[in-house]
Tab-separated table of C-alpha atoms in Angstrom:
chain	number	residue	atom	x	y	z
A	188	ASP	CA	163.766	153.859	279.921
A	189	ALA	CA	160.951	152.182	281.850
A	190	GLY	CA	158.983	151.271	278.745
A	191	ILE	CA	156.273	153.887	279.176
A	192	THR	CA	154.569	155.527	276.237
A	193	GLN	CA	151.888	158.173	276.216
A	194	SER	CA	149.486	159.074	273.455
A	195	PRO	CA	148.789	161.477	272.016
A	196	ARG	CA	151.906	163.536	272.713
A	197	HIS	CA	150.152	166.776	271.808
A	198	LYS	CA	146.481	167.621	271.594
A	199	VAL	CA	144.465	170.774	271.072
A	200	THR	CA	140.782	170.587	271.813
A	201	GLU	CA	137.842	172.844	272.537
A	202	THR	CA	136.074	173.500	275.794
A	203	GLY	CA	133.335	170.979	276.493
A	204	THR	CA	134.711	168.143	274.403
A	205	PRO	CA	135.715	164.789	275.905
A	206	VAL	CA	139.383	163.867	275.842
A	207	THR	CA	141.114	160.587	276.627
A	208	LEU	CA	144.827	160.248	277.231
A	209	ARG	CA	146.497	156.867	277.162
A	210	CYS	CA	149.435	155.546	279.123
A	211	HIS	CA	150.937	152.238	278.075
A	212	GLN	CA	153.610	150.179	279.808
A	213	THR	CA	155.400	147.237	278.296
A	214	GLU	CA	155.860	145.349	281.579
A	215	ASN	CA	153.347	144.161	284.154
A	216	HIS	CA	153.905	146.773	286.831
A	217	ARG	CA	151.060	146.977	289.264
A	218	TYR	CA	151.021	150.694	290.113
A	219	MET	CA	150.405	153.435	287.568
A	220	TYR	CA	149.851	157.158	288.121
A	221	TRP	CA	148.618	160.249	286.330
A	222	TYR	CA	150.096	163.669	287.177
A	223	ARG	CA	149.659	167.130	285.766
A	224	GLN	CA	152.348	169.780	285.705
A	225	ASP	CA	151.628	173.484	285.678
A	226	PRO	CA	153.871	176.498	286.209
A	227	GLY	CA	154.009	177.403	289.892
A	228	HIS	CA	152.435	174.135	291.020
A	229	GLY	CA	154.970	171.457	290.238
A	230	LEU	CA	153.645	167.956	289.633
A	231	ARG	CA	150.294	167.108	291.172
A	232	LEU	CA	148.802	163.637	291.410
A	233	ILE	CA	145.424	163.221	289.677
A	234	HIS	CA	144.643	159.521	290.038
A	235	TYR	CA	146.523	156.309	290.503
A	236	SER	CA	145.869	152.614	290.006
A	237	TYR	CA	147.042	149.633	292.008
A	238	GLY	CA	145.734	146.959	289.678
A	239	VAL	CA	143.210	146.163	286.989
A	240	LYS	CA	139.977	147.960	287.847
A	241	ASP	CA	141.542	149.284	291.071
A	242	THR	CA	141.967	153.045	291.122
A	243	ASP	CA	141.996	155.848	293.645
A	244	LYS	CA	141.943	159.624	293.674
A	245	GLY	CA	144.918	161.922	294.037
A	246	GLU	CA	145.014	165.535	295.149
A	247	VAL	CA	143.492	167.106	292.000
A	248	SER	CA	140.999	164.519	290.752
A	249	ASP	CA	137.969	166.766	290.120
A	250	GLY	CA	137.012	166.760	286.452
A	251	TYR	CA	138.999	163.617	285.682
A	252	SER	CA	138.190	159.927	285.564
A	253	VAL	CA	140.428	156.955	284.940
A	254	SER	CA	140.106	153.367	283.841
A	255	ARG	CA	142.368	150.363	283.834
A	256	SER	CA	140.918	147.338	282.081
A	257	LYS	CA	144.322	145.841	281.273
A	258	THR	CA	147.517	145.854	283.310
A	259	GLU	CA	149.439	147.639	280.590
A	260	ASP	CA	147.027	150.511	279.911
A	261	PHE	CA	145.889	153.350	282.165
A	262	LEU	CA	143.480	155.842	280.615
A	263	LEU	CA	142.789	159.374	281.810
A	264	THR	CA	139.521	160.941	280.643
A	265	LEU	CA	138.386	164.524	280.781
A	266	GLU	CA	134.623	164.147	280.369
A	267	SER	CA	134.153	167.795	279.402
A	268	ALA	CA	137.427	169.626	278.987
A	269	THR	CA	137.857	173.105	280.461
A	270	SER	CA	140.551	175.696	279.894
A	271	SER	CA	141.846	175.091	283.433
A	272	GLN	CA	142.794	171.596	282.324
A	273	THR	CA	145.326	172.942	279.863
A	274	SER	CA	148.486	171.338	281.167
A	275	VAL	CA	151.195	168.792	280.596
A	276	TYR	CA	150.135	165.339	281.738
A	277	PHE	CA	152.604	162.707	282.846
A	278	CYS	CA	152.053	159.055	283.475
A	279	ALA	CA	154.277	157.114	285.852
A	280	ILE	CA	154.803	153.580	287.089
A	281	SER	CA	156.484	152.388	290.253
A	282	ILE	CA	159.169	149.737	290.262
A	283	GLY	CA	161.325	147.957	292.766
A	284	SER	CA	161.469	147.354	296.487
A	285	THR	CA	161.171	151.061	297.273
A	286	ASP	CA	158.560	151.723	294.571
A	287	THR	CA	160.640	154.223	292.661
A	288	GLN	CA	158.475	156.088	290.173
A	289	TYR	CA	159.451	156.359	286.520
A	290	PHE	CA	157.746	158.820	284.226
A	291	GLY	CA	156.578	158.801	280.654
A	292	PRO	CA	157.357	161.510	278.090
A	293	GLY	CA	154.185	163.504	278.734
A	294	THR	CA	151.170	164.765	276.801
A	295	ARG	CA	150.743	168.481	276.212
A	296	LEU	CA	147.034	169.288	276.228
A	297	THR	CA	145.627	172.654	275.229
A	298	VAL	CA	141.949	173.378	275.787
A	299	LEU	CA	140.736	176.423	273.866
B	562	ASP	CA	155.512	172.323	304.173
B	563	ALA	CA	158.710	172.045	302.177
B	564	LYS	CA	160.571	168.953	303.267
B	565	THR	CA	163.673	169.876	301.291
B	566	THR	CA	165.559	173.079	300.614
B	567	GLN	CA	167.660	173.594	297.516
B	568	PRO	CA	169.410	176.640	296.053
B	569	THR	CA	167.521	178.168	293.173
B	570	SER	CA	170.261	177.765	290.608
B	571	MET	CA	173.881	176.981	290.001
B	572	ASP	CA	176.197	176.512	287.089
B	573	CYS	CA	179.298	174.559	286.322
B	574	ALA	CA	181.732	174.118	283.468
B	575	GLU	CA	181.401	171.249	281.064
B	576	GLY	CA	183.603	168.336	282.072
B	577	ARG	CA	183.768	169.384	285.698
B	578	ALA	CA	181.917	167.793	288.582
B	579	ALA	CA	178.564	169.314	289.503
B	580	ASN	CA	177.759	169.144	293.214
B	581	LEU	CA	174.100	169.831	293.953
B	582	PRO	CA	173.248	170.333	297.644
B	583	CYS	CA	169.977	169.591	299.418
B	584	ASN	CA	168.898	170.187	303.007
B	585	HIS	CA	166.312	167.912	304.599
B	586	SER	CA	166.715	168.611	308.292
B	587	THR	CA	163.329	167.123	309.271
B	588	ILE	CA	163.808	163.810	307.485
B	589	SER	CA	162.383	160.805	309.297
B	590	GLY	CA	164.234	157.571	309.870
B	591	ASN	CA	162.232	155.686	307.255
B	592	GLU	CA	162.392	158.344	304.542
B	593	TYR	CA	164.600	157.956	301.515
B	594	VAL	CA	166.313	160.764	299.640
B	595	TYR	CA	165.437	160.735	295.937
B	596	TRP	CA	166.822	162.809	293.096
B	597	TYR	CA	165.039	163.411	289.825
B	598	ARG	CA	165.755	165.800	287.015
B	599	GLN	CA	163.637	167.335	284.326
B	600	ILE	CA	165.061	168.523	281.071
B	601	HIS	CA	162.897	171.115	279.381
B	602	SER	CA	159.620	169.678	278.055
B	603	GLN	CA	160.516	166.114	279.018
B	604	GLY	CA	159.188	163.853	281.761
B	605	PRO	CA	160.959	163.763	285.123
B	606	GLN	CA	163.879	161.363	285.034
B	607	TYR	CA	164.834	159.280	288.042
B	608	ILE	CA	168.515	159.630	288.938
B	609	ILE	CA	169.267	157.934	292.233
B	610	HIS	CA	168.019	157.393	295.756
B	611	GLY	CA	169.393	156.361	299.133
B	612	LEU	CA	168.477	155.836	302.758
B	613	LYS	CA	171.674	156.474	304.717
B	614	ASN	CA	174.581	154.993	302.808
B	615	ASN	CA	176.225	156.732	299.919
B	616	GLU	CA	175.050	155.446	296.565
B	617	THR	CA	176.499	155.458	293.075
B	618	ASN	CA	175.091	154.447	289.725
B	619	GLU	CA	175.935	155.135	286.104
B	620	MET	CA	174.457	158.609	286.256
B	621	ALA	CA	175.538	160.060	289.580
B	622	SER	CA	176.636	159.663	293.167
B	623	LEU	CA	174.585	160.492	296.224
B	624	ILE	CA	176.353	161.501	299.401
B	625	ILE	CA	174.199	161.599	302.539
B	626	THR	CA	175.584	163.117	305.731
B	627	GLU	CA	175.808	160.919	308.780
B	628	ASP	CA	172.966	162.766	310.512
B	629	ARG	CA	170.958	162.494	307.256
B	630	LYS	CA	170.004	166.156	307.418
B	631	SER	CA	171.566	166.985	304.088
B	632	SER	CA	172.817	165.350	300.938
B	633	THR	CA	174.732	166.128	297.765
B	634	LEU	CA	174.131	164.833	294.284
B	635	ILE	CA	177.325	164.606	292.292
B	636	LEU	CA	177.450	164.483	288.512
B	637	PRO	CA	181.102	163.552	288.028
B	638	HIS	CA	181.641	164.967	284.537
B	639	ALA	CA	178.870	167.359	283.623
B	640	THR	CA	177.909	167.745	279.973
B	641	LEU	CA	175.689	170.264	278.235
B	642	ARG	CA	172.933	167.624	278.227
B	643	ASP	CA	172.904	167.706	282.024
B	644	THR	CA	171.417	171.198	281.976
B	645	ALA	CA	168.074	170.658	283.733
B	646	VAL	CA	166.049	171.260	286.871
B	647	TYR	CA	167.094	168.834	289.609
B	648	TYR	CA	164.680	167.862	292.353
B	649	CYS	CA	165.610	166.519	295.754
B	650	ILE	CA	162.689	164.665	297.349
B	651	VAL	CA	162.258	162.784	300.591
B	652	ARG	CA	159.659	160.067	300.849
B	653	VAL	CA	159.028	156.758	302.506
B	654	ALA	CA	159.132	153.624	300.397
B	655	GLY	CA	155.808	152.370	299.127
B	656	ALA	CA	153.707	152.788	296.037
B	657	ASN	CA	151.168	154.860	297.944
B	658	SER	CA	153.864	157.183	299.217
B	659	LYS	CA	153.473	160.682	297.893
B	660	LEU	CA	156.114	162.032	295.536
B	661	THR	CA	156.239	165.796	296.008
B	662	PHE	CA	158.295	167.900	293.634
B	663	GLY	CA	159.363	171.294	294.958
B	664	LYS	CA	160.925	174.039	292.874
B	665	GLY	CA	164.222	172.219	292.426
B	666	ILE	CA	167.568	173.669	291.433
B	667	THR	CA	168.306	174.760	287.903
B	668	LEU	CA	171.708	173.515	286.824
B	669	SER	CA	173.250	175.246	283.852
B	670	VAL	CA	176.291	173.595	282.333
B	671	ARG	CA	178.385	176.047	280.354
B	672	PRO	CA	180.757	175.129	277.529
């Protein structure tokens, strides 16, 4: 257990509405990540952060924004949710000399 | 490009050792071998990783061949709760290093 929580754990929303997912860590790890997991695609990196206010894009960042105003919180925002963003979202942190990534429990998002 | 090759599925009896193979014939000298697993609907769980020496922790053992072109994850006494998809991943160390999950191997532990 790497002390990662995600909220909400499940959410159903409608197309066009804004959605924010939260990832919280209980320790001061510098790197945090957001992934999405879809059948046939495995896990794909959306955005990551390497410190407060320091973020960068991953391979599937279109339609998503992130913010990190505190070390312990990394927020993922869908400004205007679309059905293609229906997915399971995982947050991760990296720890140790080889930056091993540890994952949170996930958020299942359904966009109708 | 798939950096690792794993069988699609395997099963083993509860209480017996589960040996999960992985081929990574194009591994570079600075790439580590990582194993994760994902139990249905849960987040990926880190199991173990190694560079060239065999490694053991409370969950599993990792055996890497001398040429580093293949490895085996060993769960010494499989339980029903070990039923999951297991992913073998090669990556360099570093927080910016990409973590790419392939299709993995589905391990089914039978009573």
